[in-house]
Short mmCIF file of C-alpha atoms in Angstrom, two decimals:
data_model
loop_
_atom_site.label_atom_id
_atom_site.label_comp_id
_atom_site.label_asym_id
_atom_site.label_seq_id
_atom_site.Cartn_x
_atom_site.Cartn_y
_atom_site.Cartn_z
CA MET A 1176 183.01 56.96 139.54
CA ALA A 1177 185.05 60.07 139.92
CA ARG A 1178 185.99 62.03 143.07
CA ILE A 1179 184.71 65.65 142.73
CA ALA A 1180 185.70 68.37 145.20
CA VAL A 1181 183.54 71.32 145.29
CA ILE A 1182 184.62 74.63 146.97
CA GLY A 1183 181.76 76.38 148.65
CA ALA A 1184 178.25 75.43 149.46
CA GLY A 1185 176.50 78.29 147.87
CA MET A 1186 173.50 77.73 145.56
CA GLY A 1187 175.31 77.28 142.33
CA ALA A 1188 177.90 74.82 144.05
CA MET A 1189 175.07 72.63 145.57
CA ALA A 1190 173.13 72.61 142.38
CA THR A 1191 176.16 71.36 140.76
CA ALA A 1192 177.00 68.72 143.54
CA ALA A 1193 173.39 67.20 143.43
CA ARG A 1194 173.53 66.79 139.68
CA LEU A 1195 176.99 65.17 139.63
CA ALA A 1196 176.02 62.84 142.56
CA VAL A 1197 173.00 61.59 140.41
CA ALA A 1198 175.39 61.07 137.53
CA GLY A 1199 177.17 58.58 139.87
CA HIS A 1200 180.20 60.63 141.16
CA ARG A 1201 181.38 60.86 144.65
CA VAL A 1202 181.01 64.45 145.57
CA THR A 1203 182.32 66.28 148.66
CA VAL A 1204 181.68 70.00 149.27
CA TYR A 1205 184.18 72.08 151.25
CA GLU A 1206 182.83 75.16 152.94
CA ARG A 1207 184.82 77.61 154.99
CA GLY A 1208 181.83 78.58 156.93
CA SER A 1209 179.71 76.68 159.42
CA THR A 1210 176.47 76.35 157.08
CA TYR A 1211 175.22 76.02 153.48
CA GLY A 1212 173.53 78.55 151.13
CA GLY A 1213 176.28 81.34 150.52
CA ALA A 1214 174.64 84.71 150.38
CA VAL A 1215 171.20 82.97 150.83
CA GLY A 1216 171.32 82.86 154.73
CA ARG A 1217 169.06 83.76 157.55
CA TYR A 1218 169.32 86.09 160.30
CA GLU A 1219 167.48 85.40 163.55
CA ARG A 1220 166.87 87.44 166.68
CA ASP A 1221 164.02 87.72 169.25
CA GLY A 1222 161.66 85.36 167.12
CA PHE A 1223 162.22 87.30 164.12
CA ALA A 1224 163.89 85.89 160.87
CA PHE A 1225 165.16 87.67 157.79
CA ASP A 1226 166.73 86.46 154.57
CA THR A 1227 170.26 87.88 154.14
CA GLY A 1228 170.38 87.53 150.32
CA PRO A 1229 167.56 87.72 147.63
CA GLY A 1230 164.11 88.08 148.99
CA LEU A 1231 162.30 87.00 145.99
CA LEU A 1232 162.80 84.19 143.31
CA HIS A 1233 162.34 84.78 139.57
CA LEU A 1234 162.49 81.86 137.03
CA PRO A 1235 161.55 79.20 139.52
CA ALA A 1236 161.51 76.60 136.67
CA VAL A 1237 165.50 76.54 137.11
CA TYR A 1238 165.11 74.92 140.49
CA ARG A 1239 161.95 72.91 139.42
CA ASP A 1240 164.28 71.49 136.79
CA LEU A 1241 167.12 70.69 139.46
CA PHE A 1242 164.55 68.83 141.66
CA VAL A 1243 163.15 66.77 138.67
CA LYS A 1244 166.55 65.90 137.55
CA THR A 1245 167.98 64.77 141.01
CA GLY A 1246 165.06 62.98 142.97
CA ARG A 1247 161.54 61.90 143.14
CA LYS A 1248 160.02 64.79 145.21
CA PRO A 1249 159.44 67.94 142.89
CA LEU A 1250 160.25 71.43 144.20
CA GLU A 1251 156.71 72.14 145.32
CA GLU A 1252 156.69 69.13 147.85
CA CYS A 1253 160.01 70.37 149.33
CA VAL A 1254 159.14 74.01 149.67
CA GLU A 1255 155.91 76.24 149.44
CA LEU A 1256 156.18 78.66 146.60
CA VAL A 1257 153.91 81.71 146.68
CA GLN A 1258 153.22 83.87 143.81
CA VAL A 1259 153.58 87.58 145.03
CA ASP A 1260 150.83 89.59 143.82
CA PRO A 1261 150.98 92.57 143.41
CA ALA A 1262 154.52 92.33 142.15
CA VAL A 1263 155.83 95.62 143.09
CA ARG A 1264 154.99 99.01 144.22
CA HIS A 1265 156.99 101.95 142.94
CA LEU A 1266 157.43 105.14 144.98
CA LEU A 1267 159.10 107.77 142.51
CA PRO A 1268 161.08 110.86 143.59
CA ASP A 1269 158.27 113.07 142.39
CA GLY A 1270 155.80 111.46 144.66
CA THR A 1271 154.21 109.38 142.18
CA SER A 1272 153.05 105.90 143.59
CA LEU A 1273 151.69 102.91 141.49
CA THR A 1274 151.31 99.29 142.24
CA LEU A 1275 151.86 96.82 139.27
CA PRO A 1276 150.19 93.32 139.28
CA ASN A 1277 152.27 90.01 138.99
CA ALA A 1278 152.89 88.52 135.57
CA SER A 1279 150.17 90.36 133.83
CA ARG A 1280 151.02 92.44 130.71
CA GLY A 1281 147.61 93.78 130.31
CA GLY A 1282 147.23 94.58 134.01
CA ALA A 1283 150.39 96.50 134.09
CA ALA A 1284 149.48 98.48 130.88
CA ALA A 1285 146.16 99.39 132.49
CA VAL A 1286 147.91 100.58 135.67
CA LEU A 1287 150.41 102.69 133.69
CA ASP A 1288 147.71 104.33 131.50
CA GLU A 1289 145.74 105.40 134.54
CA THR A 1290 148.86 106.88 136.34
CA PHE A 1291 150.60 108.47 133.33
CA GLY A 1292 148.03 108.83 130.74
CA ALA A 1293 146.81 106.93 127.82
CA GLY A 1294 149.63 105.22 125.81
CA ALA A 1295 151.89 104.73 128.74
CA GLY A 1296 150.96 101.07 128.92
CA ASP A 1297 151.55 100.61 125.28
CA ARG A 1298 155.08 102.14 125.36
CA TRP A 1299 156.02 100.18 128.44
CA ASN A 1300 154.85 96.90 126.58
CA GLY A 1301 156.62 98.13 123.51
CA VAL A 1302 159.99 98.28 125.40
CA LEU A 1303 159.32 94.94 126.97
CA GLY A 1304 158.37 93.46 123.64
CA ARG A 1305 161.69 94.49 122.24
CA ALA A 1306 163.30 93.14 125.48
CA ARG A 1307 161.48 89.74 124.51
CA ASP A 1308 163.32 89.77 121.36
CA ALA A 1309 166.58 90.18 123.04
CA TRP A 1310 165.69 87.35 125.35
CA ASN A 1311 164.74 85.03 122.65
CA ALA A 1312 168.00 85.88 120.77
CA THR A 1313 170.30 85.31 123.74
CA ARG A 1314 168.55 82.80 125.92
CA ARG A 1315 170.48 79.73 124.99
CA PRO A 1316 173.91 81.18 124.55
CA LEU A 1317 173.72 83.19 127.61
CA LEU A 1318 171.77 80.94 130.05
CA GLU A 1319 171.69 77.15 128.81
CA GLU A 1320 174.93 76.63 126.81
CA PRO A 1321 178.63 76.86 127.82
CA LEU A 1322 180.16 80.25 127.06
CA ARG A 1323 181.18 79.84 123.45
CA PRO A 1324 184.84 80.27 122.55
CA ASP A 1325 183.91 83.12 120.33
CA TRP A 1326 182.07 84.83 123.08
CA GLN A 1327 183.11 88.37 121.76
CA VAL A 1328 179.89 88.01 119.32
CA LEU A 1329 177.92 88.43 122.56
CA GLY A 1330 179.35 91.70 122.98
CA ALA A 1331 176.94 93.02 120.43
CA ASP A 1332 173.58 94.47 121.94
CA PRO A 1333 170.54 92.41 120.63
CA TYR A 1334 168.10 95.03 121.75
CA PRO A 1335 166.17 96.26 118.82
CA ALA A 1336 166.01 100.08 119.69
CA VAL A 1337 163.04 101.96 117.81
CA ARG A 1338 163.95 103.54 114.52
CA LYS A 1339 164.25 107.28 114.33
CA SER A 1340 164.63 107.38 118.20
CA GLY A 1341 168.08 108.83 117.71
CA LEU A 1342 169.51 105.81 119.76
CA LEU A 1343 171.53 104.17 116.93
CA ARG A 1344 173.42 106.98 115.36
CA ARG A 1345 176.84 106.33 116.78
CA ARG A 1346 176.74 103.44 119.26
CA PRO A 1347 174.24 101.09 120.82
CA PRO A 1348 172.16 102.74 123.37
CA THR A 1349 172.47 102.45 127.20
CA LEU A 1350 169.37 101.33 129.20
CA ALA A 1351 169.23 104.69 130.63
CA GLU A 1352 169.00 106.09 127.07
CA VAL A 1353 166.30 103.61 126.11
CA ALA A 1354 164.40 104.72 129.30
CA GLU A 1355 164.61 108.36 128.34
CA ARG A 1356 163.85 108.18 124.58
CA GLU A 1357 161.36 105.26 124.40
CA LEU A 1358 159.48 105.89 127.79
CA GLY A 1359 160.47 109.18 129.08
CA GLY A 1360 160.04 110.93 132.52
CA PRO A 1361 158.71 108.91 135.55
CA LEU A 1362 157.75 106.05 133.25
CA GLY A 1363 161.36 105.55 132.30
CA GLU A 1364 162.34 105.67 135.95
CA LEU A 1365 160.37 102.53 136.40
CA LEU A 1366 162.72 100.71 134.03
CA THR A 1367 166.00 102.02 135.56
CA ALA A 1368 164.91 101.19 139.04
CA ARG A 1369 164.05 97.66 138.24
CA VAL A 1370 167.43 97.13 136.66
CA ARG A 1371 169.33 99.03 139.42
CA ALA A 1372 167.97 96.57 141.79
CA TYR A 1373 170.24 94.02 140.07
CA GLY A 1374 173.23 96.02 140.90
CA LEU A 1375 173.68 97.44 137.50
CA ARG A 1376 174.21 101.16 136.69
CA PRO A 1377 171.46 102.15 133.97
CA THR A 1378 174.00 104.60 132.46
CA ASP A 1379 176.48 101.86 131.79
CA ALA A 1380 174.29 98.78 131.30
CA PRO A 1381 173.30 97.87 127.71
CA ALA A 1382 169.73 98.21 126.45
CA SER A 1383 169.58 94.54 126.68
CA ALA A 1384 169.32 94.78 130.51
CA ALA A 1385 165.47 95.45 129.75
CA VAL A 1386 165.45 91.61 129.74
CA LEU A 1387 165.42 91.72 133.47
CA PRO A 1388 162.16 93.51 134.08
CA TYR A 1389 160.67 91.52 130.87
CA MET A 1390 161.65 88.30 132.83
CA GLU A 1391 159.98 89.50 136.05
CA GLN A 1392 156.84 90.60 134.38
CA THR A 1393 156.58 87.35 132.15
CA PHE A 1394 157.63 84.56 134.59
CA GLY A 1395 156.38 86.30 137.73
CA SER A 1396 157.80 86.92 141.23
CA TRP A 1397 157.68 84.10 143.87
CA TYR A 1398 158.38 84.01 147.51
CA VAL A 1399 159.32 80.94 149.50
CA ARG A 1400 157.16 80.49 152.70
CA GLY A 1401 159.58 80.74 155.52
CA GLY A 1402 161.95 82.77 153.54
CA LEU A 1403 164.36 82.12 150.59
CA ARG A 1404 166.58 80.31 153.12
CA GLU A 1405 163.95 77.52 152.91
CA LEU A 1406 165.15 77.11 149.24
CA ALA A 1407 168.75 76.82 150.23
CA THR A 1408 167.79 74.24 152.97
CA ALA A 1409 165.84 72.14 150.26
CA VAL A 1410 168.72 72.03 147.96
CA TYR A 1411 171.08 71.13 150.80
CA GLU A 1412 168.77 68.16 151.76
CA ARG A 1413 168.56 67.03 148.27
CA CYS A 1414 172.28 67.03 148.14
CA LEU A 1415 172.32 64.77 151.34
CA GLU A 1416 169.74 62.47 149.87
CA ARG A 1417 171.94 61.98 146.95
CA LYS A 1418 174.91 61.20 149.30
CA VAL A 1419 177.02 64.39 148.74
CA THR A 1420 179.32 64.92 151.92
CA PHE A 1421 179.73 68.28 153.21
CA VAL A 1422 182.73 69.34 155.24
CA PHE A 1423 182.18 72.79 157.12
CA HIS A 1424 185.08 74.86 158.49
CA ALA A 1425 187.17 73.78 155.59
CA ASP A 1426 189.42 76.64 154.51
CA VAL A 1427 190.37 76.04 150.85
CA ARG A 1428 193.69 77.77 150.10
CA GLY A 1429 194.19 76.67 146.56
CA VAL A 1430 193.74 73.93 143.82
CA VAL A 1431 196.29 71.35 143.60
CA GLU A 1432 197.68 70.80 140.21
CA ARG A 1433 199.36 67.63 139.09
CA ASP A 1434 200.32 66.58 135.52
CA GLY A 1435 198.96 69.53 134.04
CA ARG A 1436 195.40 69.13 135.71
CA ALA A 1437 193.44 69.76 138.74
CA ALA A 1438 194.14 66.82 141.15
CA GLY A 1439 192.61 68.25 144.41
CA LEU A 1440 192.58 71.07 147.06
CA SER A 1441 195.08 72.62 149.36
CA LEU A 1442 193.67 73.57 152.92
CA ALA A 1443 194.69 75.66 155.78
CA GLY A 1444 196.35 73.63 158.70
CA THR A 1445 193.52 74.47 161.07
CA SER A 1446 190.89 72.88 158.61
CA ALA A 1447 188.16 70.60 159.73
CA VAL A 1448 189.31 68.18 157.45
CA GLY A 1449 192.58 67.54 159.26
CA ALA A 1450 194.77 67.41 156.35
CA ASP A 1451 196.90 69.67 154.19
CA THR A 1452 195.56 68.45 150.87
CA VAL A 1453 192.62 66.34 149.56
CA GLU A 1454 192.75 64.22 146.51
CA ALA A 1455 190.07 64.79 143.62
CA ASP A 1456 189.60 63.67 139.92
CA ALA A 1457 188.04 67.00 139.36
CA VAL A 1458 187.59 70.28 141.31
CA VAL A 1459 184.47 72.54 141.07
CA CYS A 1460 185.00 76.25 142.29
CA GLY A 1461 181.71 77.65 143.63
CA VAL A 1462 183.06 80.79 145.03
CA ASP A 1463 184.59 83.99 143.72
CA PRO A 1464 187.44 82.69 141.72
CA ARG A 1465 189.63 85.85 142.19
CA ALA A 1466 189.94 84.85 145.81
CA LEU A 1467 191.72 81.71 144.85
CA ALA A 1468 193.73 83.04 141.82
CA ILE A 1469 192.03 80.39 139.44
CA PRO A 1470 193.63 80.35 136.01
CA PRO A 1471 191.38 81.75 133.25
CA GLY A 1472 190.62 79.64 130.39
CA PRO A 1473 192.59 79.38 127.17
CA GLY A 1474 192.83 82.44 124.85
CA PRO A 1475 191.06 85.88 125.62
CA VAL A 1476 188.29 85.30 128.19
CA PRO A 1477 185.76 87.67 129.94
CA ALA A 1478 186.94 88.82 133.27
CA PRO A 1479 184.53 89.16 136.16
CA PRO A 1480 182.72 92.57 136.01
CA ALA A 1481 184.74 94.92 138.10
CA GLY A 1482 183.82 98.03 140.21
CA LEU A 1483 180.23 96.89 141.08
CA PRO A 1484 177.97 98.48 143.37
CA GLY A 1485 177.33 96.84 146.85
CA ARG A 1486 174.39 96.03 148.71
CA TYR A 1487 173.54 97.31 152.25
CA THR A 1488 170.57 95.42 154.08
CA LEU A 1489 168.82 96.67 157.05
CA PHE A 1490 166.78 94.19 159.12
CA LEU A 1491 163.82 95.98 161.04
CA ALA A 1492 161.81 94.45 163.85
CA LEU A 1493 158.41 96.39 164.02
CA GLY A 1494 155.81 96.33 166.60
CA GLY A 1495 152.22 96.04 165.67
CA PRO A 1496 150.80 93.63 162.77
CA ARG A 1497 151.54 93.95 159.16
CA PRO A 1498 148.81 96.06 157.59
CA ALA A 1499 146.28 94.22 155.31
CA ASP A 1500 147.04 96.55 152.21
CA ALA A 1501 150.77 96.36 152.66
CA VAL A 1502 152.81 95.29 149.41
CA HIS A 1503 155.46 92.56 149.52
CA ARG A 1504 158.05 94.55 147.59
CA THR A 1505 158.35 98.40 147.22
CA LEU A 1506 160.91 100.21 145.17
CA VAL A 1507 161.69 103.60 146.55
CA GLY A 1508 163.21 105.73 143.99
CA ALA A 1509 166.20 104.29 142.07
CA ASP A 1510 168.17 102.64 144.72
CA LEU A 1511 166.09 101.18 147.66
CA THR A 1512 164.08 98.05 147.90
CA VAL A 1513 161.58 97.32 150.90
CA LEU A 1514 160.49 93.75 151.46
CA ARG A 1515 157.42 93.22 153.62
CA PRO A 1516 156.63 89.49 153.46
CA ASP A 1517 153.26 88.29 154.78
CA ASP A 1518 154.80 85.16 156.57
CA PRO A 1519 154.12 84.30 160.01
CA ALA A 1520 157.11 82.06 160.05
CA ALA A 1521 159.35 85.25 160.13
CA LEU A 1522 157.73 86.55 163.23
CA PRO A 1523 157.38 85.85 167.08
CA ASP A 1524 153.60 86.30 166.82
CA ALA A 1525 150.89 88.15 164.65
CA GLY A 1526 151.47 91.41 166.66
CA HIS A 1527 154.79 92.01 164.98
CA GLU A 1528 156.25 92.65 161.39
CA ALA A 1529 159.66 91.94 159.88
CA VAL A 1530 160.93 94.28 157.14
CA THR A 1531 163.97 94.30 155.18
CA VAL A 1532 165.42 97.33 153.51
CA GLN A 1533 168.13 96.73 150.73
CA ALA A 1534 170.01 99.58 149.24
CA VAL A 1535 172.37 99.41 146.05
CA VAL A 1536 175.25 101.79 146.51
CA GLU A 1537 178.37 102.69 144.57
CA PRO A 1538 181.77 101.66 145.86
CA GLY A 1539 183.01 103.93 148.63
CA THR A 1540 179.46 104.86 149.57
CA THR A 1541 178.63 103.99 153.13
CA PRO A 1542 174.99 104.86 154.11
CA SER A 1543 174.21 104.39 157.95
CA ALA A 1544 171.23 102.63 159.40
CA GLN A 1545 169.55 106.00 160.03
CA ASP A 1546 170.15 106.98 156.28
CA LEU A 1547 168.36 103.80 155.30
CA LEU A 1548 165.66 104.17 157.86
CA ALA A 1549 164.97 107.75 156.56
CA ALA A 1550 164.85 106.53 152.89
CA ALA A 1551 162.53 103.60 153.69
CA ALA A 1552 160.01 105.70 155.75
CA PRO A 1553 157.77 106.42 152.93
CA ALA A 1554 157.24 102.82 152.20
CA VAL A 1555 156.28 101.84 155.73
CA PRO A 1556 153.92 104.47 157.43
CA GLY A 1557 154.66 104.98 161.04
CA LEU A 1558 158.13 103.18 160.69
CA ARG A 1559 159.80 105.24 163.42
CA GLU A 1560 156.99 104.72 165.88
CA ARG A 1561 156.80 100.98 165.31
CA LEU A 1562 160.63 100.37 165.22
CA LEU A 1563 161.73 97.98 168.13
CA TRP A 1564 165.40 97.33 166.76
CA HIS A 1565 167.40 97.24 163.63
CA GLU A 1566 170.41 95.44 162.47
CA LEU A 1567 172.60 96.56 159.55
CA ARG A 1568 174.44 94.15 157.18
CA THR A 1569 177.21 95.71 154.92
CA PRO A 1570 179.23 94.69 151.94
CA ALA A 1571 182.01 93.77 154.33
CA ASP A 1572 179.64 91.20 155.95
CA ILE A 1573 179.00 89.82 152.54
CA ALA A 1574 182.56 89.39 151.81
CA GLY A 1575 183.00 87.56 155.12
CA ALA A 1576 179.98 85.29 154.48
CA THR A 1577 180.76 84.45 150.88
CA GLY A 1578 184.23 85.35 150.01
CA ALA A 1579 183.34 87.84 147.20
CA LEU A 1580 185.81 90.45 146.86
CA ASP A 1581 184.70 93.86 148.41
CA GLY A 1582 181.34 92.15 149.13
CA ALA A 1583 180.13 93.00 145.75
CA VAL A 1584 176.95 91.21 144.33
CA PRO A 1585 177.49 89.67 140.86
CA PRO A 1586 174.94 90.62 138.28
CA PRO A 1587 173.37 88.22 135.74
CA ALA A 1588 175.31 88.00 132.37
CA LEU A 1589 174.15 90.36 129.75
CA ALA A 1590 175.00 90.65 126.07
CA GLY A 1591 176.28 94.17 124.77
CA VAL A 1592 178.77 96.62 126.02
CA GLY A 1593 181.67 94.49 124.30
CA GLY A 1594 181.14 91.55 126.71
CA ARG A 1595 181.86 93.61 129.85
CA LEU A 1596 178.98 92.02 131.55
CA LEU A 1597 179.80 88.53 130.73
CA HIS A 1598 181.38 86.13 133.23
CA PRO A 1599 184.24 83.61 133.04
CA ALA A 1600 183.55 80.28 131.40
CA ASN A 1601 182.73 77.26 133.41
CA THR A 1602 185.81 75.61 132.09
CA THR A 1603 189.27 77.11 132.94
CA GLY A 1604 192.83 77.11 131.83
CA LEU A 1605 193.66 74.13 134.09
CA PRO A 1606 191.97 71.00 132.79
CA GLY A 1607 189.56 69.24 135.54
CA LEU A 1608 188.85 72.74 137.11
CA TYR A 1609 185.59 74.19 136.72
CA LEU A 1610 183.60 77.39 137.78
CA ALA A 1611 180.05 77.40 139.22
CA GLY A 1612 177.95 79.93 141.03
CA GLY A 1613 177.23 83.66 140.54
CA TRP A 1614 180.84 84.61 139.55
CA ALA A 1615 180.83 82.21 136.59
CA HIS A 1616 178.91 81.98 133.29
CA PRO A 1617 175.78 82.93 133.27
CA GLY A 1618 176.29 85.26 136.25
CA GLY A 1619 174.75 86.19 139.43
CA GLY A 1620 171.18 85.71 140.79
CA LEU A 1621 169.32 82.77 142.11
CA PRO A 1622 168.25 81.46 138.69
CA HIS A 1623 171.46 82.12 137.04
CA ALA A 1624 173.44 80.42 139.80
CA GLY A 1625 171.26 77.45 139.61
CA MET A 1626 171.83 77.21 135.79
CA THR A 1627 175.69 76.94 136.53
CA GLY A 1628 174.89 73.60 138.18
CA ALA A 1629 173.39 72.11 134.89
CA LEU A 1630 176.35 73.59 132.64
CA VAL A 1631 179.07 72.27 135.04
CA ALA A 1632 177.67 68.99 135.51
CA GLY A 1633 177.05 68.53 131.70
CA LEU A 1634 180.64 69.64 131.00
CA ILE A 1635 181.96 66.99 133.53
CA VAL A 1636 179.66 64.09 132.52
CA GLU A 1637 179.62 64.79 128.82
CA GLY A 1638 183.05 66.35 128.29
CA ALA A 1639 183.57 68.19 124.99
CA ASP A 1640 180.29 66.74 123.36
CA PHE A 1641 178.20 68.86 125.92
CA ARG A 1642 176.07 71.32 123.86
CA GLY A 1643 173.87 72.79 126.60
CA SER A 1644 171.07 71.96 129.14
CA ARG A 1645 167.72 71.15 127.87
#
């Protein structure tokens, strides 16, 4: 039984801790803050409750697998999963409004034909069909296996662009070029808006980024009753069931190295641990590794994506009940997401509504609360008249809560663009030190963070023989 020290109590870190504890290791999680969950937090005021991080879950199978592998109760007995239908409403800059069903290829095609004319649905499904090919080609090396030593092969874009589209003449196309050439006009804006919501620039993102809307349409969008914070609580409680120890207010300053391998953690003198160092046989870093100067793995390795957009989040407390025809998620233009969950647990009573507005912005852009209110108004009729109060959360707040440099939100790993959107491997240049969470392979987002748990636990338990999760 090895002693494992885990830095941070985010979703990837906790997923790793639970799996390692089941394997018989003694696991202690050191979190600098006062609670678990990382970016998956909750803001409460006056009887309202809001998720501070993601508002929807895609690929719930990742967390179903975690709960199956770590205890008797399955995920559905620990949280209430609700399939969101319709999946999304789009409000385009030209005034076009359309609402797409959840996990229905035929239903989406019918809506697109009705909105944009015959053939639009076929063009959309054609792009997502090619995205399926990219998904199938890269799913295991990107999501289910440790990052391969020759990771440069993932720098090639697996998206099979249409012949004679003019997209393959000199270089692989960007997602923006696929949207323009293979979809065109407002239909193409649907594709770029979906990807932009993940913090990716369509003009820089590879065509393989189309796997993200493919994933949503194929596996559906899910909400956790009570908010996504309930999922974090369920994972935390599963860790406690497996005898994982949590130490909060533990300010980790670095990794102790002894005899050429990780041997513990160094802590701030004011840490709740009451000591300057803690001993460990292995260390898992579940926070942004740049904040701790974690050494990279041997040889050339992908660096964490740099210069990423940030996310502003505005919590809105509204008077009056949620209209019966309100849609859970609305994408306004290219950069704004409006979430209106039908969830009594988030409200003081049925005569109110809790709305969350999320904006993806470029570094250096600082929208005000009034800017976001104005942008969200088309998605929430009567917003100004119903508004009781609002609260703004900035990238600086994200940095304070999670330790991510500049408050950037890590995107999922993608093949293409020479590997620029890959993340550092789960192993590092220091034996016994591993990386988990959104800043490690396979990248950010709830499903990907959960996948790091299976990868890191496999590497620690099985060592060099580990070939990937099953």
